Amino acid sequence: MLKEKTADVVSGSLLLIIAFVMYASLPKAGETVIAGTDLSLAPRLVALLLGVLSAVLLLRGLYAFRSGRVSKAAERIAHPYRLVGTAALVVAAALLFEPLGFAPTAALYIFGQNFVLCYEPGEFRPLRAAIVAIVAAAVIWYLFTQWLSMPLPSGIL
Amino acid sequence: MFETMLAGFYSAFALDCLLLIAGGVALGVMFGSIPGLTASMGLILCLPLTFSMTPLNGISLLCGLFIGGISGGLIPAILMNIPGTPGSVATLFDGYPMMRKGESQKALGAAVVYSFLGTLFGIAVLSVFAPMLARFALKFTPYEYFAVSFFALALISSVSSGSMLKGFISGVLGIAIAMVGMSPVGGIQRLTGGNVDLQSGFLMVPFLVGLFAISELFHNAGAGFSKATMIQKDFRMRGIGIGIGDFVRNIRTFFVSSSVGTAIGILPGIGVSTASIMGYLAAKKTSKRQDQYGTGVVDGVVASESANNACIGGALVPLLALGIPGDTVASILLGALIMNNIQPGPLLFITQGELVYGIFTSLVIASFCMLVIVLLLMRVFIRLVQTPKNILMPIVIVMCLVGAFGVNNRAFDVWSVVMFGGLGLALRTFGFPLQPAVLGFILGPIVETNFYRALTMANGNYSEFVLRPISGAFLAAAVIFILLPVVGPVFARWRDSARPGIPKP
């Protein structure tokens, strides 16, 4: 289980890297001066501030490790496989949204997500899940395209 | 004058106008309650319908949509931790914790009642003070805009629960994300890495939907549903959900946040989401129970919903009195007026008095319609939320993805939702609060834009920011609020050690 001090060290390090990358990718001071105003000043300040705050967080975590301070547990992920499955399904849905089309992607996603989220394997009812998936996808498609005149990717259909 | 008011009043009570208002409110509530769809989308879709209507009927339909759209967002915010509209983002700070404590009926009841009262507050201010307030708002230059929004940004520590350091980091991260894309002044590409899609930056709807809805899905999947949480069964709606005691206790909160919401609405270019957050912050800062905000207190829901609805009346002040649209919705309303050969401005109250008072009356009718429709719909939504989560959540997520796609019809926004969902989960897992990130994302661009504008006006002279009275006062207050959490404990420790008889820890 992730302890708070571990979480601080990990997140502080990651954020420090992000702040460094952000600062490095911005134009240098004086490169974007228009009418006497440096237009990259604000993002540079934000990157610096993020760097300083992340460094403080990192140091706080390291100090807690060195002093042996007991820290409370960070949020627990009890079902990592279910989380990975959900993330994979959401990414797949975003990936297939345009090439496969909205309706088939939505139906497949709802069916798959229903399966992944079921709390006990025996509880999953494939027929009910399939009906819910197809009906929900069709209703949402109809609502958005026909009623609200919002074009959705038709894909293979 | 009195005859004109009476004529406007009567024209709004015509049957066709009443039906259009009710229909507009119902449609608006639907738009507001579907995550990803916003009030402005509803207005844009219905704008062509108004071309064949009389000016009052057309504007009444759009006003109904506006009020319904803003209010509808409270339902998913409280029941699902998903802001239905950007304006309801502060509602979930306390609304969703209340739902988890089994107080959903109280949260929903308070939100609807104070949404209604907030709308009426804004309309009252609009009807009485419109021309005067519009002239005052025009005195706000980029210096004042910068100072006011910077002051709101300085309150980041107020919206965060837990570690203040993590709250600040979350807020700065929100500002950094908002900076991706073209700079608001000068059009310089920043943090895009050459990606064409990133040039226009991240939109608010995918950011909010991803950060809250998708991360909630990830969180639930990771935490695992138990039989106890699979179906929420503790929903019972009695009356309107809120008791007299809670109603009376929150009247002060209502006045504070409604005043802030209306004031933000009057200032062009700031918007309803900022009004909601600033109303929430103002109520929290002036409350005796400020340490309980964010844990699920009804005061937080009242503050947010009063402010975002009071903003509606405020947003119409510069539109009707000066012809200046303050936000997207006001721009659409301006379009509808101009299509009917009506030019809003100072003369509108004299030349089209009947129409102006007709609009005021329509707004009042729309708020009553909103109260009835949302109270009725609440029961439907409460039944919907009783659907097992493994069935309900995938459908909600699909609607979120479609809503994000519908903003600009591009797959990039769908990817943004997924990415921000991952970010939201990472922030939650590492113990960072999400609320400051939202505050940073919304206020960051306003602060930056006005900072550059003011600096250009002052030829790079920073002293102008502090020499102007309104700007200087807000900046001083911002500095106090930033330093207070750091200096406060040090001062308290020094005071305790200096006092004789109190043992040192």
XYZ file of C-alpha atoms in Angstrom:
662
model
C 0.000 0.000 0.000
C 1.313 3.470 -0.901
C 2.268 5.521 2.174
C 1.786 9.282 2.203
C 5.531 9.954 2.330
C 6.127 7.610 -0.635
C 3.324 9.349 -2.511
C 4.939 12.728 -1.760
C 8.350 11.622 -3.017
C 6.951 10.019 -6.187
C 4.558 12.868 -7.037
C 7.125 15.534 -6.088
C 9.727 13.955 -8.400
C 7.248 13.602 -11.282
C 6.033 17.172 -10.918
C 9.593 18.457 -10.735
C 10.333 16.757 -14.055
C 7.129 18.213 -15.556
C 8.088 21.704 -14.325
C 11.590 21.318 -15.783
C 10.256 20.124 -19.165
C 7.714 22.951 -19.171
C 10.354 25.589 -18.429
C 12.792 24.152 -20.977
C 10.185 24.090 -23.757
C 9.235 27.741 -23.307
C 10.927 30.562 -25.222
C 13.833 32.136 -23.336
C 13.503 35.541 -21.664
C 13.498 38.322 -24.265
C 12.666 36.062 -27.239
C 8.963 36.892 -27.285
C 8.902 40.586 -26.409
C 6.099 42.476 -28.136
C 5.476 46.175 -27.366
C 7.827 46.000 -24.398
C 5.991 43.030 -22.825
C 7.549 39.575 -22.582
C 4.681 37.272 -23.565
C 6.377 34.183 -22.128
C 6.810 35.716 -18.690
C 3.636 34.246 -17.166
C 4.217 30.612 -18.284
C 7.854 30.846 -17.129
C 6.710 32.069 -13.717
C 4.157 29.254 -13.522
C 6.813 26.655 -14.431
C 9.156 28.096 -11.800
C 6.426 28.120 -9.165
C 5.486 24.528 -9.997
C 9.156 23.560 -9.730
C 9.614 25.247 -6.355
C 6.419 23.746 -4.889
C 7.274 20.265 -6.239
C 10.764 20.526 -4.741
C 9.245 21.427 -1.361
C 6.909 18.406 -1.635
C 9.824 16.136 -2.554
C 11.940 17.427 0.330
C 9.016 17.012 2.726
C 8.647 13.369 1.647
C 12.391 12.706 1.926
C 12.501 14.339 5.360
C 9.653 12.083 6.509
C 11.635 9.040 5.324
C 14.845 10.126 7.081
C 13.130 11.026 10.338
C 11.218 7.724 10.271
C 7.939 9.605 10.684
C 4.911 7.329 10.371
C 2.595 8.581 7.666
C -0.939 7.604 6.880
C -1.730 5.517 3.828
C -2.529 7.231 0.557
C -5.676 6.198 -1.314
C -5.757 2.432 -1.813
C -6.363 0.743 -5.161
C -8.061 -2.490 -4.104
C -8.769 -3.842 -7.580
C -5.854 -2.924 -9.865
C -6.940 -5.345 -12.624
C -10.381 -3.787 -12.756
C -8.784 -0.341 -12.971
C -6.442 -1.430 -15.769
C -9.359 -3.050 -17.602
C -11.433 0.137 -17.296
C -8.549 2.314 -18.488
C -7.949 -0.031 -21.446
C -11.646 0.094 -22.366
C -11.810 3.914 -22.195
C -8.658 4.251 -24.317
C -10.020 1.682 -26.801
C -13.303 3.608 -26.994
C -11.440 6.862 -27.747
C -9.300 5.034 -30.310
C -12.236 3.420 -32.133
C -14.579 6.416 -31.825
C -13.917 7.689 -35.361
C -12.822 4.623 -37.394
C -15.472 2.229 -36.046
C -18.145 4.861 -35.568
C -19.997 6.066 -32.512
C -22.811 3.501 -32.233
C -20.741 0.264 -32.463
C -17.997 1.724 -30.239
C -20.504 2.850 -27.610
C -22.305 -0.515 -27.616
C -19.027 -2.437 -27.268
C -17.743 -0.088 -24.580
C -20.922 -0.243 -22.465
C -20.977 -4.046 -22.703
C -17.278 -4.361 -21.837
C -17.382 -1.827 -19.018
C -20.425 -3.504 -17.521
C -18.474 -6.759 -17.470
C -15.356 -5.170 -15.937
C -17.293 -3.314 -13.238
C -19.329 -6.332 -12.093
C -18.406 -6.998 -8.525
C -18.750 -10.743 -8.680
C -18.139 -12.830 -11.820
C -21.387 -14.740 -11.361
C -23.357 -11.486 -11.300
C -22.614 -10.584 -14.920
C -25.580 -11.282 -17.141
C -24.399 -11.186 -20.771
C -27.826 -10.987 -22.400
C -29.014 -8.146 -20.190
C -25.695 -6.325 -20.660
C -25.917 -6.729 -24.440
C -29.486 -5.400 -24.574
C -28.586 -2.432 -22.347
C -25.512 -1.684 -24.472
C -27.323 -1.772 -27.811
C -30.389 0.156 -26.616
C -28.309 2.822 -24.811
C -25.995 3.315 -27.792
C -28.966 3.601 -30.168
C -30.853 6.048 -27.909
C -27.786 8.282 -27.398
C -27.036 8.211 -31.134
C -30.634 9.136 -31.967
C -30.728 11.885 -29.310
C -27.569 13.561 -30.520
C -27.782 13.121 -34.295
C -31.502 13.322 -34.997
C -32.812 15.465 -32.195
C -29.898 17.762 -31.415
C -28.500 17.739 -34.987
C -25.019 16.968 -33.666
C -23.011 14.926 -36.158
C -21.347 11.845 -34.674
C -18.793 9.653 -36.496
C -20.681 7.044 -38.544
C -17.598 4.829 -39.094
C -18.403 1.457 -40.646
C -22.163 1.993 -40.592
C -43.426 54.312 -17.570
C -45.939 52.292 -15.542
C -48.019 51.537 -18.655
C -44.904 50.316 -20.453
C -44.075 48.000 -17.551
C -47.622 46.707 -17.483
C -47.662 46.143 -21.251
C -44.393 44.180 -21.027
C -45.800 42.180 -18.139
C -48.931 41.265 -20.090
C -47.066 40.343 -23.266
C -44.926 37.828 -21.343
C -48.063 36.191 -20.003
C -49.411 35.387 -23.484
C -50.006 31.625 -23.849
C -47.476 31.097 -26.675
C -44.798 32.950 -24.696
C -45.520 30.917 -21.545
C -45.291 27.641 -23.479
C -42.013 28.696 -25.085
C -40.548 29.636 -21.697
C -41.601 26.305 -20.146
C -40.287 24.380 -23.183
C -37.027 26.339 -23.096
C -36.534 25.652 -19.396
C -37.257 21.915 -19.838
C -34.823 21.698 -22.751
C -32.257 23.751 -20.845
C -32.507 21.475 -17.800
C -31.941 18.516 -20.112
C -28.852 20.173 -21.599
C -27.567 21.112 -18.172
C -28.105 17.693 -16.681
C -26.338 15.767 -19.463
C -22.616 15.940 -18.726
C -20.776 17.542 -21.583
C -23.738 19.490 -22.945
C -23.855 23.129 -21.902
C -26.454 25.890 -21.800
C -24.670 27.721 -24.631
C -24.909 24.617 -26.869
C -28.656 24.545 -26.270
C -28.966 28.225 -27.110
C -26.946 27.847 -30.319
C -29.106 24.908 -31.428
C -32.335 26.791 -30.722
C -31.230 30.184 -32.080
C -32.466 29.493 -35.654
C -35.924 28.629 -34.268
C -36.270 32.157 -32.905
C -35.925 33.828 -36.327
C -39.589 33.168 -37.115
C -40.816 34.306 -33.697
C -41.648 37.720 -32.283
C -38.642 39.302 -30.483
C -40.122 38.660 -27.031
C -41.058 35.036 -27.791
C -37.601 34.329 -29.212
C -35.733 35.933 -26.319
C -38.065 34.265 -23.799
C -37.276 30.834 -25.259
C -33.549 31.544 -25.061
C -33.813 32.954 -21.520
C -35.693 29.808 -20.462
C -32.932 27.704 -21.969
C -30.287 29.792 -20.196
C -31.912 29.476 -16.764
C -32.736 25.780 -17.240
C -29.245 25.033 -18.541
C -27.476 26.650 -15.607
C -29.772 25.013 -13.045
C -29.847 21.540 -14.633
C -26.135 21.124 -13.994
C -26.714 20.733 -10.268
C -28.317 17.293 -10.659
C -25.318 15.289 -11.978
C -22.976 17.415 -9.825
C -24.703 16.268 -6.646
C -25.702 12.744 -7.634
C -22.706 11.664 -9.724
C -19.822 14.030 -8.935
C -19.947 15.222 -12.547
C -20.470 18.942 -13.251
C -23.383 18.999 -15.705
C -22.256 22.442 -16.836
C -19.055 24.381 -16.070
C -21.216 26.658 -13.895
C -22.054 23.855 -11.495
C -18.447 22.907 -10.784
C -18.436 24.340 -7.246
C -21.721 22.553 -6.448
C -19.992 19.182 -6.367
C -17.442 20.346 -3.769
C -20.095 19.835 -1.094
C -22.999 18.328 -3.038
C -21.352 14.997 -3.764
C -19.981 14.520 -0.218
C -23.536 15.187 0.997
C -24.819 12.509 -1.369
C -22.259 10.060 0.011
C -23.422 10.883 3.525
C -26.985 10.005 2.507
C -28.119 13.657 2.389
C -28.772 13.832 -1.336
C -32.372 14.994 -0.901
C -31.262 17.897 1.280
C -28.487 18.834 -1.161
C -30.815 18.701 -4.162
C -33.601 20.584 -2.373
C -31.265 23.341 -1.201
C -29.650 23.589 -4.623
C -32.971 23.978 -6.450
C -34.532 26.412 -3.997
C -31.452 28.628 -3.842
C -30.953 28.395 -7.608
C -34.447 29.814 -7.922
C -33.805 32.534 -5.356
C -30.416 33.314 -6.893
C -32.016 33.802 -10.295
C -34.625 36.128 -8.792
C -31.865 38.081 -7.002
C -29.992 38.586 -10.262
C -33.167 39.618 -12.096
C -34.046 42.090 -9.323
C -30.613 43.706 -9.599
C -30.933 43.756 -13.390
C -34.377 45.371 -13.305
C -33.493 48.092 -10.806
C -29.849 48.951 -11.334
C -29.025 47.841 -14.901
C -27.996 51.174 -16.491
C -26.089 52.370 -13.400
C -24.212 49.076 -12.896
C -23.361 48.783 -16.567
C -21.695 52.218 -16.461
C -19.743 51.171 -13.349
C -18.620 47.916 -14.996
C -17.210 49.920 -17.885
C -14.797 51.594 -15.465
C -13.104 48.220 -14.979
C -9.926 48.179 -17.031
C -7.488 45.246 -17.458
C -5.774 46.367 -14.208
C -8.946 45.768 -12.208
C -9.791 42.555 -14.065
C -6.298 41.265 -13.340
C -6.500 42.239 -9.674
C -9.970 40.724 -9.119
C -9.108 37.435 -10.838
C -5.686 37.280 -9.144
C -7.430 37.784 -5.820
C -9.733 34.837 -6.609
C -6.716 32.772 -7.605
C -5.035 33.628 -4.319
C -7.901 31.873 -2.553
C -6.735 28.495 -3.910
C -5.831 27.402 -0.405
C -9.464 27.982 0.585
C -10.885 25.402 -1.813
C -8.358 22.721 -0.994
C -8.932 20.173 1.698
C -5.989 18.461 3.388
C -2.431 19.541 2.587
C -2.186 23.222 1.649
C 0.999 22.571 -0.319
C -0.754 19.970 -2.445
C -3.653 22.372 -2.927
C -1.286 25.041 -4.274
C 0.440 22.513 -6.553
C -2.920 21.348 -7.896
C -3.904 24.972 -8.598
C -0.622 25.767 -10.364
C -1.009 22.574 -12.410
C -4.470 23.783 -13.491
C -2.971 27.121 -14.590
C -0.183 25.309 -16.488
C -2.709 23.117 -18.345
C -4.713 26.204 -19.320
C -1.536 27.747 -20.766
C -1.117 25.048 -23.409
C -1.792 26.450 -26.883
C -1.756 29.930 -28.301
C -1.013 32.759 -25.877
C -4.060 34.979 -25.299
C -2.073 38.064 -26.346
C 0.376 37.948 -29.241
C -0.639 34.474 -30.495
C 2.601 32.705 -29.501
C 2.553 28.871 -29.457
C 3.322 27.455 -26.025
C 3.806 23.911 -24.769
C 2.284 22.404 -27.927
C 5.332 20.368 -28.994
C 4.353 21.093 -32.609
C 0.998 19.308 -32.249
C -1.644 21.065 -34.366
C -4.540 19.971 -32.130
C -2.881 21.499 -29.089
C -2.647 24.924 -30.745
C -6.145 25.871 -29.628
C -5.470 24.539 -26.131
C -7.672 22.407 -23.923
C -11.378 23.227 -23.649
C -13.164 23.531 -20.340
C -15.777 20.803 -20.944
C -13.262 17.981 -21.677
C -11.130 19.181 -18.760
C -13.993 19.110 -16.251
C -15.576 15.916 -17.598
C -12.240 14.100 -17.596
C -11.074 15.362 -14.234
C -14.300 14.493 -12.450
C -16.365 11.946 -14.432
C -13.642 9.709 -15.865
C -11.512 9.859 -12.740
C -14.611 8.928 -10.719
C -15.077 5.896 -12.987
C -11.402 4.931 -12.594
C -11.618 5.469 -8.861
C -14.746 3.328 -8.541
C -13.231 0.601 -10.705
C -10.043 0.595 -8.628
C -11.828 0.752 -5.280
C -14.269 -1.936 -6.369
C -17.997 -1.911 -5.864
C -19.354 -3.787 -2.928
C -22.891 -5.064 -2.633
C -23.602 -2.143 -0.330
C -22.468 0.533 -2.806
C -23.574 -1.155 -6.018
C -27.088 0.233 -5.735
C -27.667 3.385 -3.716
C -30.871 2.793 -1.774
C -30.971 5.635 0.692
C -32.714 8.107 -1.607
C -36.030 9.319 -0.353
C -37.424 12.630 -1.419
C -39.732 14.229 1.107
C -41.271 17.577 0.222
C -38.671 19.778 -1.408
C -35.807 18.192 0.495
C -34.758 21.165 2.628
C -36.278 22.081 5.987
C -37.188 25.540 7.287
C -34.235 25.493 9.727
C -31.651 24.917 6.996
C -33.386 27.450 4.773
C -33.243 30.209 7.368
C -29.646 29.346 8.381
C -28.463 29.809 4.819
C -30.080 33.139 4.001
C -26.873 35.000 4.863
C -24.820 32.668 2.652
C -27.360 33.248 -0.102
C -27.007 37.030 0.025
C -23.196 36.906 0.108
C -22.799 34.528 -2.826
C -25.679 35.968 -4.877
C -24.108 39.432 -4.594
C -20.747 38.046 -5.714
C -22.391 36.047 -8.529
C -24.283 39.075 -9.834
C -21.173 41.275 -9.620
C -19.115 38.717 -11.570
C -21.913 38.414 -14.128
C -21.899 42.167 -14.718
C -18.181 42.140 -15.544
C -17.877 41.159 -19.211
C -15.701 38.180 -20.086
C -15.479 36.376 -16.748
C -18.367 33.915 -16.879
C -20.651 31.739 -14.831
C -18.076 29.114 -13.780
C -15.942 31.844 -12.169
C -19.073 33.280 -10.527
C -19.892 29.898 -9.029
C -16.379 29.406 -7.615
C -16.038 32.983 -6.350
C -19.489 32.868 -4.748
C -18.453 29.652 -3.018
C -15.164 31.162 -1.832
C -16.816 34.339 -0.581
C -19.397 32.358 1.371
C -16.707 30.125 2.835
C -14.468 33.013 3.854
C -17.315 34.795 5.616
C -18.776 31.687 7.244
C -18.358 30.615 10.861
C -18.181 26.982 9.683
C -15.560 27.535 6.980
C -13.529 24.518 8.126
C -16.505 22.274 7.251
C -16.787 23.485 3.658
C -15.810 20.739 1.236
C -16.826 17.971 3.633
C -20.494 17.993 2.664
C -22.295 20.959 4.200
C -25.430 22.421 2.715
C -23.945 25.951 2.915
C -21.480 25.062 0.126
C -24.263 23.917 -2.190
C -26.312 27.034 -1.403
C -23.294 29.277 -2.079
C -22.462 27.760 -5.447
C -26.013 27.525 -6.781
C -27.016 31.013 -5.589
C -23.952 32.510 -7.260
C -24.198 30.782 -10.621
C -27.890 31.592 -11.010
C -27.495 35.183 -9.790
C -24.878 35.532 -12.509
C -27.648 35.166 -15.141
C -29.213 38.518 -14.249
C -25.777 40.076 -13.916
C -24.721 38.882 -17.384
C -27.769 40.597 -18.905
C -26.889 43.970 -17.354
C -24.119 44.998 -19.813
C -26.001 43.296 -22.661
C -29.259 45.197 -22.310
C -27.911 48.475 -20.924
C -24.823 48.850 -23.135
C -25.119 46.246 -25.890
C -21.936 44.516 -24.637
C -22.190 40.714 -24.408
C -20.359 39.476 -21.313
C -20.110 35.799 -22.249
C -21.062 33.242 -24.912
C -24.697 33.054 -23.885
C -25.045 36.849 -23.845
C -23.471 36.938 -27.338
C -26.144 34.520 -28.600
C -28.873 36.642 -27.007
C -27.352 39.727 -28.638
C -27.444 37.888 -31.975
C -31.120 37.073 -31.471
C -31.927 40.721 -30.670
C -29.998 42.063 -33.654
C -31.691 39.526 -35.992
C -34.964 41.176 -34.951
C -33.604 44.675 -35.672
C -33.329 45.524 -31.989
C -30.127 47.231 -30.928
C -29.440 46.819 -27.212
C -27.945 49.821 -25.469
C -28.874 52.770 -23.262
C -31.777 53.725 -25.559
C -33.325 50.262 -25.418
C -35.055 51.062 -22.116
C -36.706 54.103 -23.751
C -37.430 52.924 -27.295
C -38.279 49.275 -26.517
C -39.465 49.569 -22.915
C -42.276 47.057 -23.409
C -39.823 44.461 -24.719
C -37.341 45.085 -21.894
C -39.973 44.649 -19.192
C -41.370 41.673 -21.125
C -37.893 40.084 -20.937
C -37.679 40.789 -17.189
C -41.097 39.163 -16.682
C -40.083 36.172 -18.857
C -37.014 35.682 -16.696
C -39.141 35.604 -13.558
C -41.596 33.145 -15.149
C -38.654 31.014 -16.321
C -37.295 30.829 -12.771
C -40.651 29.582 -11.479
C -40.785 27.039 -14.322
C -37.249 25.959 -13.441
C -38.226 25.435 -9.802
C -41.185 23.226 -10.717
C -39.431 21.300 -13.525
C -36.232 20.577 -11.584
C -38.171 19.555 -8.470
C -40.190 17.119 -10.592
C -37.156 15.886 -12.514
C -35.178 15.348 -9.323
C -37.341 12.370 -8.489
C -36.707 10.902 -11.948
C -32.949 11.406 -11.579
C -32.993 9.934 -8.090
C -34.647 6.813 -9.542
C -32.036 6.787 -12.322
C -29.189 6.871 -9.818
C -30.672 3.791 -8.153
C -29.736 1.845 -11.299
C -26.798 -0.483 -10.528
C -23.558 1.424 -11.063
C -22.112 -1.158 -13.440
C -24.962 -0.323 -15.847
C -25.324 3.409 -15.184
C -21.664 4.489 -15.194
C -20.730 3.193 -18.688
C -23.780 4.977 -20.170
C -22.876 8.235 -18.379
C -19.282 7.930 -19.591
C -20.445 7.476 -23.196
C -22.576 10.624 -22.865
C -19.564 12.472 -21.436
C -17.405 11.411 -24.382
C -20.094 12.443 -26.871
C -20.575 15.760 -25.087
C -16.838 16.454 -25.251
C -16.778 15.479 -28.928
C -19.772 17.701 -29.641
C -18.033 20.892 -28.471
C -15.867 21.102 -31.589
C -16.590 17.839 -33.423
C -13.026 16.602 -33.079
C -11.647 13.360 -31.658
C -8.871 15.295 -29.898
C -11.379 16.427 -27.253
C -12.322 12.799 -26.588
C -8.626 12.048 -26.041
C -8.385 15.073 -23.753
C -11.204 13.644 -21.615
C -9.348 10.334 -21.292
C -6.062 12.089 -20.484
C -7.627 14.322 -17.829
C -9.356 11.259 -16.374
C -5.908 9.721 -15.902
C -4.627 12.967 -14.410
C -7.604 13.117 -12.032
C -6.965 9.568 -10.843
C -3.247 10.292 -10.355
C -4.054 13.440 -8.351
C -6.545 11.545 -6.163
C -4.161 8.640 -5.628
C -1.317 10.925 -4.566
C -3.602 12.914 -2.277
C -3.997 16.131 -4.297
C -7.380 17.893 -4.180
C -9.046 18.380 -7.588
C -10.865 21.630 -6.830
C -7.822 23.973 -6.946
C -6.911 22.573 -10.383
C -10.334 23.671 -11.635
C -9.890 27.103 -10.098
C -6.473 27.437 -11.744
C -7.760 26.248 -15.116
C -10.690 28.695 -15.127
C -8.979 31.756 -13.676
C -5.474 31.298 -15.098
C -6.281 32.537 -18.621
C -8.282 35.519 -17.283
C -5.386 36.555 -15.036
C -2.820 36.128 -17.803
C -4.813 37.940 -20.509
C -5.483 40.952 -18.339
C -1.939 40.984 -16.971
C -0.512 41.358 -20.484
C -3.169 43.857 -21.555
C -2.572 46.019 -18.497
C 1.184 45.774 -18.820
C 0.997 46.846 -22.464
C -1.273 49.781 -21.531
C 1.208 50.835 -18.835
C 4.219 50.469 -21.183
C 5.689 47.812 -18.897
C 5.245 49.886 -15.737
C 4.238 47.484 -12.920
C 3.475 50.252 -10.420
C 0.195 51.017 -12.239
C -1.243 47.788 -10.808
C -0.914 49.004 -7.229
C -1.516 52.708 -7.769
C -5.073 52.298 -9.042
C -7.434 52.116 -6.022
C -9.612 49.084 -6.903
C -6.709 47.147 -8.372
C -4.405 48.026 -5.474
C -6.990 47.016 -2.865
C -7.634 43.622 -4.465
C -3.908 42.941 -4.900
C -3.246 43.840 -1.257
C -6.052 41.506 -0.194
C -4.589 38.773 -2.433
C -1.156 39.145 -0.807
C -2.751 38.923 2.651
C -4.625 35.752 1.678
C -1.459 34.160 0.251
C 0.641 35.025 3.305
C -2.005 34.297 5.942
C -1.715 30.474 5.892
C 2.086 30.795 6.233
C 2.366 33.716 8.658
C -0.766 32.882 10.704
C 0.558 29.744 12.473
C 3.966 31.400 13.093
C 2.240 34.419 14.654
C -0.021 32.166 16.778
C 3.022 30.226 18.037
C 4.845 33.476 18.887
C 1.762 34.813 20.703
C 1.345 31.616 22.734
C 5.025 31.523 23.714
C 4.949 35.200 24.718
C 1.897 34.660 26.929
C 2.928 33.625 30.459
C 1.405 30.499 31.982
C 0.893 28.616 28.749
C 3.247 25.646 28.558
C 5.349 25.449 25.402
C 4.674 22.371 23.271
